GROMACS .gro file of C-alpha atoms in nm:
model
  259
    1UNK     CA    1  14.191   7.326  -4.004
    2UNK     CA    2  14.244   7.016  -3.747
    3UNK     CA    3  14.465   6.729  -3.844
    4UNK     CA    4  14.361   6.346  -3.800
    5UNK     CA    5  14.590   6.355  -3.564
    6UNK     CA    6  14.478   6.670  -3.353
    7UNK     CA    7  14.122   6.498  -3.383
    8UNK     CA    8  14.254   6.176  -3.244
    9UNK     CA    9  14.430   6.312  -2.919
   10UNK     CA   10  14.113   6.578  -2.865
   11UNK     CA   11  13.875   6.319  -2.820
   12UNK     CA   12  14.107   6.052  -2.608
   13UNK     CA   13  14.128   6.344  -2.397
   14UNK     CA   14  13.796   6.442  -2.409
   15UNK     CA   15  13.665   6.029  -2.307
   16UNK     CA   16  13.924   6.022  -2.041
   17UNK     CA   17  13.776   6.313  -1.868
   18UNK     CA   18  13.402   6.212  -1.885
   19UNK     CA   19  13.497   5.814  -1.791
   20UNK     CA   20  13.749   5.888  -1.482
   21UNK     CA   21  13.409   6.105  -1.380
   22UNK     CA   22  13.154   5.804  -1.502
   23UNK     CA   23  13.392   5.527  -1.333
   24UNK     CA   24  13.367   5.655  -1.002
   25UNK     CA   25  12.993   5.752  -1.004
   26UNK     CA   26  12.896   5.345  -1.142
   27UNK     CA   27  13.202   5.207  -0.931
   28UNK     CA   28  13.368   5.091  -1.224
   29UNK     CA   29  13.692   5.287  -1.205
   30UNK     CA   30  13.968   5.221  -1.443
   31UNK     CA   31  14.375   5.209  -1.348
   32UNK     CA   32  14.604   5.397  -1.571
   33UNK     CA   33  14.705   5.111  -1.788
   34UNK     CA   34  14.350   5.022  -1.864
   35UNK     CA   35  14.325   5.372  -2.001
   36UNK     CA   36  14.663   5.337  -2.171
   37UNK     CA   37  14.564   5.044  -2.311
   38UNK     CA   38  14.219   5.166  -2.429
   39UNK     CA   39  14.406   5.475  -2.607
   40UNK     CA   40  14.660   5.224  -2.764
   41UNK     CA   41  14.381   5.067  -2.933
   42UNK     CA   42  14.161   5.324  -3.043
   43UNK     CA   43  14.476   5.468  -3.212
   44UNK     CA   44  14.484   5.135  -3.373
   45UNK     CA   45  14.130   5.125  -3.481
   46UNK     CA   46  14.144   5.457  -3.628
   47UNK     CA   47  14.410   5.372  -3.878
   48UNK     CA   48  14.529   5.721  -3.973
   49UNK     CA   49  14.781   5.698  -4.245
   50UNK     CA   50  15.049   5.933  -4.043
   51UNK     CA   51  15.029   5.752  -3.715
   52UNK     CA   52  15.230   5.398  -3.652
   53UNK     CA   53  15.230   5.225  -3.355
   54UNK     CA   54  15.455   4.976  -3.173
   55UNK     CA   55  15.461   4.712  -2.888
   56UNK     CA   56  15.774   4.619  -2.759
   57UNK     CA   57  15.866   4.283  -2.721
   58UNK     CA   58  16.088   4.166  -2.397
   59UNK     CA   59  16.054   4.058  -2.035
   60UNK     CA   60  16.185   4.424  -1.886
   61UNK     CA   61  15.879   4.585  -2.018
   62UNK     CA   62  15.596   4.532  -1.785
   63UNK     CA   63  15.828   4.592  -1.466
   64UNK     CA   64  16.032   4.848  -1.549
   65UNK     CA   65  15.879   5.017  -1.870
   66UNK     CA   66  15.740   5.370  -1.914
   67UNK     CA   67  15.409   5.362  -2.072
   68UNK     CA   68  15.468   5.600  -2.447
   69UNK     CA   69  15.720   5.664  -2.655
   70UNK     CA   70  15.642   5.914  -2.877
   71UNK     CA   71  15.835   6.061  -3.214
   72UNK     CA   72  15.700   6.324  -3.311
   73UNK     CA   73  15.797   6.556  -3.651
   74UNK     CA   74  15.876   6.464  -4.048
   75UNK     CA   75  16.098   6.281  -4.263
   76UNK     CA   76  16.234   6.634  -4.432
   77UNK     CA   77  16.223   6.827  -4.105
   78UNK     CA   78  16.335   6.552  -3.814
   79UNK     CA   79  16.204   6.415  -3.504
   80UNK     CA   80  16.190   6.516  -3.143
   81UNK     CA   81  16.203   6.208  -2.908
   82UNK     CA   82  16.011   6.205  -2.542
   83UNK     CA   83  15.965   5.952  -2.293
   84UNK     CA   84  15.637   5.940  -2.096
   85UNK     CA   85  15.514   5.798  -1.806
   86UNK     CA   86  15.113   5.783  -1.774
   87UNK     CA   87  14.977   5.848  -1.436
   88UNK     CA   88  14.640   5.867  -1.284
   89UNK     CA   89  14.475   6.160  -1.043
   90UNK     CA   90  14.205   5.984  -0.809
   91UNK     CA   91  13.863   6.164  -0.878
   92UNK     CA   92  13.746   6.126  -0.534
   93UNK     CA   93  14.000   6.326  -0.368
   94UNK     CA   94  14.206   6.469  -0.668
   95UNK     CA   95  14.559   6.324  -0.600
   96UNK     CA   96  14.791   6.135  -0.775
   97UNK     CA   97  14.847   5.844  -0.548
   98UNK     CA   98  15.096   5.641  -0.775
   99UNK     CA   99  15.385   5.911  -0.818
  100UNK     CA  100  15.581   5.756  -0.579
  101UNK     CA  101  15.625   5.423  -0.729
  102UNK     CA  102  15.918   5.213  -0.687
  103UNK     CA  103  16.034   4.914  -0.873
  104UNK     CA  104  16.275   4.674  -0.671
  105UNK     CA  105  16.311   4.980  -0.440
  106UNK     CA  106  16.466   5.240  -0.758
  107UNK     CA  107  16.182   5.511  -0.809
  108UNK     CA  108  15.996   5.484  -1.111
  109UNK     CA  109  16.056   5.846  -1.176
  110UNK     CA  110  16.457   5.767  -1.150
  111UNK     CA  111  16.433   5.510  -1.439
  112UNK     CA  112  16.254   5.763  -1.666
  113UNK     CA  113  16.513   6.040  -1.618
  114UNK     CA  114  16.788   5.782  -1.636
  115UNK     CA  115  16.638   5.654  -1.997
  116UNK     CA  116  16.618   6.019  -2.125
  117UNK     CA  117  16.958   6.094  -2.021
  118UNK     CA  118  17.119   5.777  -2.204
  119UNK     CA  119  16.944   5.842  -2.503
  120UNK     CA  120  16.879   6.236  -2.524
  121UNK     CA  121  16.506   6.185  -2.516
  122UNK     CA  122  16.219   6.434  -2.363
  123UNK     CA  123  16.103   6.295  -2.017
  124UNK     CA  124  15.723   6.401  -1.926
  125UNK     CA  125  15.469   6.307  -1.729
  126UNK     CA  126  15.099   6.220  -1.886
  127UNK     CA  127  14.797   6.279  -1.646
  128UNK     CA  128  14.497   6.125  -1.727
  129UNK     CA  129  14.218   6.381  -1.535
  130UNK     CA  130  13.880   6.431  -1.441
  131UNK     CA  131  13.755   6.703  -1.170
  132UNK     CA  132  13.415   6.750  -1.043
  133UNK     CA  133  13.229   6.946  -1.284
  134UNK     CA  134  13.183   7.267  -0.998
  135UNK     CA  135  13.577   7.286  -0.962
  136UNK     CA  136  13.691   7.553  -1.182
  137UNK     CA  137  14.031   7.435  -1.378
  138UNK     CA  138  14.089   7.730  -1.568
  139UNK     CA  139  14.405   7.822  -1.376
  140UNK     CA  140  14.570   7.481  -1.532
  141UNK     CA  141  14.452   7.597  -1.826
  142UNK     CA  142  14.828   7.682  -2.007
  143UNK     CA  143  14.692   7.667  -2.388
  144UNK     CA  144  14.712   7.957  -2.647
  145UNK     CA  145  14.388   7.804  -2.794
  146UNK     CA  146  14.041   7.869  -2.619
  147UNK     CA  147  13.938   7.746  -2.298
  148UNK     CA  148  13.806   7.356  -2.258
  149UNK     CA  149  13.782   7.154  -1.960
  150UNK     CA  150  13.780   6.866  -2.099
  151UNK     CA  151  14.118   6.901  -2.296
  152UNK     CA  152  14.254   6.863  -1.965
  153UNK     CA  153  14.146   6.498  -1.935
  154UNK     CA  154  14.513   6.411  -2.118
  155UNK     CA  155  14.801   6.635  -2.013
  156UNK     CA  156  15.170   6.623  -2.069
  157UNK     CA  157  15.358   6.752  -1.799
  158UNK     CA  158  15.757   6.798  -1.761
  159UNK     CA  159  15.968   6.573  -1.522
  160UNK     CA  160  16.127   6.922  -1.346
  161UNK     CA  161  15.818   7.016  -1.193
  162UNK     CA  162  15.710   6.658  -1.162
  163UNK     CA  163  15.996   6.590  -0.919
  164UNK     CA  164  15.883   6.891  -0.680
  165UNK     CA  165  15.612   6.682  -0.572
  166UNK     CA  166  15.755   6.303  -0.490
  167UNK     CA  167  15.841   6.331  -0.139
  168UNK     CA  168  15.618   6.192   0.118
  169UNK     CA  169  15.484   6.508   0.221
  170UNK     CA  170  15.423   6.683  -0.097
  171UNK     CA  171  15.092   6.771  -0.247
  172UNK     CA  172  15.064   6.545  -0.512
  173UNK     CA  173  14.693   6.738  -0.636
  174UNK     CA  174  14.570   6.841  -0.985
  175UNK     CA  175  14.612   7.163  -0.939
  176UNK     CA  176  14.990   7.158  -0.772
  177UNK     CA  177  15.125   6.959  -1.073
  178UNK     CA  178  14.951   7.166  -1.346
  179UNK     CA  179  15.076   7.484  -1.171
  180UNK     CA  180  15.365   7.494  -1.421
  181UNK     CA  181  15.288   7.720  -1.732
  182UNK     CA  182  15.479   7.371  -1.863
  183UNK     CA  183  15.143   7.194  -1.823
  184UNK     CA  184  14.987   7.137  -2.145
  185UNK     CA  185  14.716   6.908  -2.309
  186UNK     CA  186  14.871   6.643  -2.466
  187UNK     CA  187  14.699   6.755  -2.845
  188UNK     CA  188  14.953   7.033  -2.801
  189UNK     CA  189  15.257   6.832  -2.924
  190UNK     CA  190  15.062   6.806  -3.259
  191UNK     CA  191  14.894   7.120  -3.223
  192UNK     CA  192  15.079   7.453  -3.126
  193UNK     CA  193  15.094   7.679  -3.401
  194UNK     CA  194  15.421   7.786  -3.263
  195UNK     CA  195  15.512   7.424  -3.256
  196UNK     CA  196  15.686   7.356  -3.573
  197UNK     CA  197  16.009   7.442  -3.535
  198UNK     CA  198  15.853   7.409  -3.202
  199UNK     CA  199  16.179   7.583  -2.999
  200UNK     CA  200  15.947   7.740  -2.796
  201UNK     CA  201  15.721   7.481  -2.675
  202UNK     CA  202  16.017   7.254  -2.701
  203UNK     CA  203  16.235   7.372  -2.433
  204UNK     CA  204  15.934   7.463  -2.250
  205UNK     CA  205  15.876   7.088  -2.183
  206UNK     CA  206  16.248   6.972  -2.170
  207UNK     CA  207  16.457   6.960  -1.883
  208UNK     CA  208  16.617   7.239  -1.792
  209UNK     CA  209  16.945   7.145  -1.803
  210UNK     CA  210  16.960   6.963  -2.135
  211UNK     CA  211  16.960   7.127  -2.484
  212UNK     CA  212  16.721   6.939  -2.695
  213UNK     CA  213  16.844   6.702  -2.963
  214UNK     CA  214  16.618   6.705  -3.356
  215UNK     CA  215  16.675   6.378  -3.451
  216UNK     CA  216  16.718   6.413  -3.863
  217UNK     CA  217  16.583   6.036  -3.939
  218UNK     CA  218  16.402   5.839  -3.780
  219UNK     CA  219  16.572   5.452  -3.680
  220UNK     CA  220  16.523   5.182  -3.899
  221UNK     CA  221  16.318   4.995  -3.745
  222UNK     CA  222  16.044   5.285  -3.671
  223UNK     CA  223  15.996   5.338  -4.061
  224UNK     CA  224  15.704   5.294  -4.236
  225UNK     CA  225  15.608   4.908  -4.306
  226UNK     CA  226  15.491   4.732  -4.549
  227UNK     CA  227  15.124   4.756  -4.567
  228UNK     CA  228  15.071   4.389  -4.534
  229UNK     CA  229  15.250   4.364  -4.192
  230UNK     CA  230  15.009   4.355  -3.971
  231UNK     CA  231  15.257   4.253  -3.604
  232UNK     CA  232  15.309   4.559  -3.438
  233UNK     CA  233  15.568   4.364  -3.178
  234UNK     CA  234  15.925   4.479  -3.203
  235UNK     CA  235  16.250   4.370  -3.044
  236UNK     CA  236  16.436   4.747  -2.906
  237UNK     CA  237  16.776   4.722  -3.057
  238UNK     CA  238  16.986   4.824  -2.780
  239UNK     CA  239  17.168   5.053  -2.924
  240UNK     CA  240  16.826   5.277  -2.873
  241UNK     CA  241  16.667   5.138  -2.540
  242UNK     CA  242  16.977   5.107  -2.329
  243UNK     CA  243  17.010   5.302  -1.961
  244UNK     CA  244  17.177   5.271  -1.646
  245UNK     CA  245  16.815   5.157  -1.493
  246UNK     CA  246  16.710   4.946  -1.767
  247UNK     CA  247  16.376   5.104  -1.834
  248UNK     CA  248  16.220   5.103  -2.197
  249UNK     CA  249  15.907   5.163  -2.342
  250UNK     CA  250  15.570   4.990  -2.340
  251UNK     CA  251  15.432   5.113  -2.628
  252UNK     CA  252  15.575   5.340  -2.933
  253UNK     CA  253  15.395   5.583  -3.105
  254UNK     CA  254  15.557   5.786  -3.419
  255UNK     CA  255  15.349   6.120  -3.535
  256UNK     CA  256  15.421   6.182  -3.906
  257UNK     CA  257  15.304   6.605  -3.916
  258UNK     CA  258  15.151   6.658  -4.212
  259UNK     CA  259  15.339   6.983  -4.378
   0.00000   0.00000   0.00000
């Protein structure tokens, strides 16, 4: 049986494939932190009692920020932490133009690895997809669970293999950076039977050289709220959101598994 949450990140993924498609047919394409923003609030407007979200609060944020923060696990089990970074592949000729990014001349791709390092997070990439319906994508297709296309609208993939493809002459297409068996839609972190204690797909999407840290309890300040609190703005305590680079999160997302 499929969890709220499983629901919730099959049918982002499913709307991000069929609008990246319906945006360039009506020439109404969206960036990637339109459709960041669009997920952050239909999480919101779905209200599921094991999801929370978070906007950080601070001037650092829109320059320098990734785009999730996820926690993902239970209060009697722990947490695994991962920085993402959300990126968008161009329908019309299936590349991800924007990999290469640079703020004040440090690559964007730098400050993520340089967070995750300082604070023993999980650095991945999140593609947000669409293919022309006659291209056949089943050889991205890295899932134990049956075949669909359109799971592949959201996909998480990790900063290892991401890094093959930022210099200038690197084939930055949909089908380079989900050649990784590492590639996997995003429902998968809430998903995979195997996930739970998860070792498998776990240091399947860290890096290499890092052992993966289970954080036992969640921080303070990511616990549940009173109901009545309705801001969803929070000031990163740096003892959490400090880095060589200065990058922190846009938005924070904390995944309660139900048991």
């Amino acid at each position: 049986m499929k969890t709220n949450l499983t629901i919730l990140l099959e049918k982002f993924a499913s709307d991000t494939w069929k609008k990246i498609r319906l945006g360039y047919l009506y020439s109404c394409s969206q960036i990637e932190t339109t459709i960041t923003d669009n997920h952050l609030l239909e999480f919101s407007i779905a209200n599921v009692n094991n999801l929370r979200i978070y906007k950080a609060k601070g001037l650092d944020e829109p320059k320098k920020g990734f785009d999730w923060e996820w926690w993902v696990g239970s209060y009697n089990r722990g947490y695994y932490r991962y920085s993402i970074q959300a990126k968008l592949l161009h329908y019309a000729d299936n590349k991800y133009y924007s990999l290469r990014y640079a703020v004040k001349g440090t690559q964007q791709i730098d400050i993520l690895e340089s967070f995750s390092k300082s604070q023993n997070s999980i650095p991945l990439y999140c593609f947000y997809n669409s293919r022309p319906i006659n291209i056949n994508n089943s050889t991205s297709w890295h899932c134990n669970l049956p075949y669909d296309t359109e799971q592949l609208g959201c996909t998480l993939v990790p900063i290892d293999h991401v890094k093959k493809y930022i210099q200038k002459r690197s084939t930055r297409t949909f089908e380079s950076l989900h050649s990784t068996i590492d590639a996997i839609p995003w429902r998968c972190i809430v998903t995979c039977p195997s996930f739970f204690p998860r070792k498998n797909l776990i240091n399947q999407l860290s890096p290499k050289n890092r052992e993966v840290r289970l954080v036992m309890e969640l921080p303070d300040f990511l616990k549940k709220r009173n109901k009545e609190d309705e801001k969803y703005t929070i000031e990163l305590p740096d003892k959490y959101y400090d880095s060589d680079l200065g990058g922190k999160p846009k938005n924070i997302l904390v995944f309660e598994l139900e048991n």
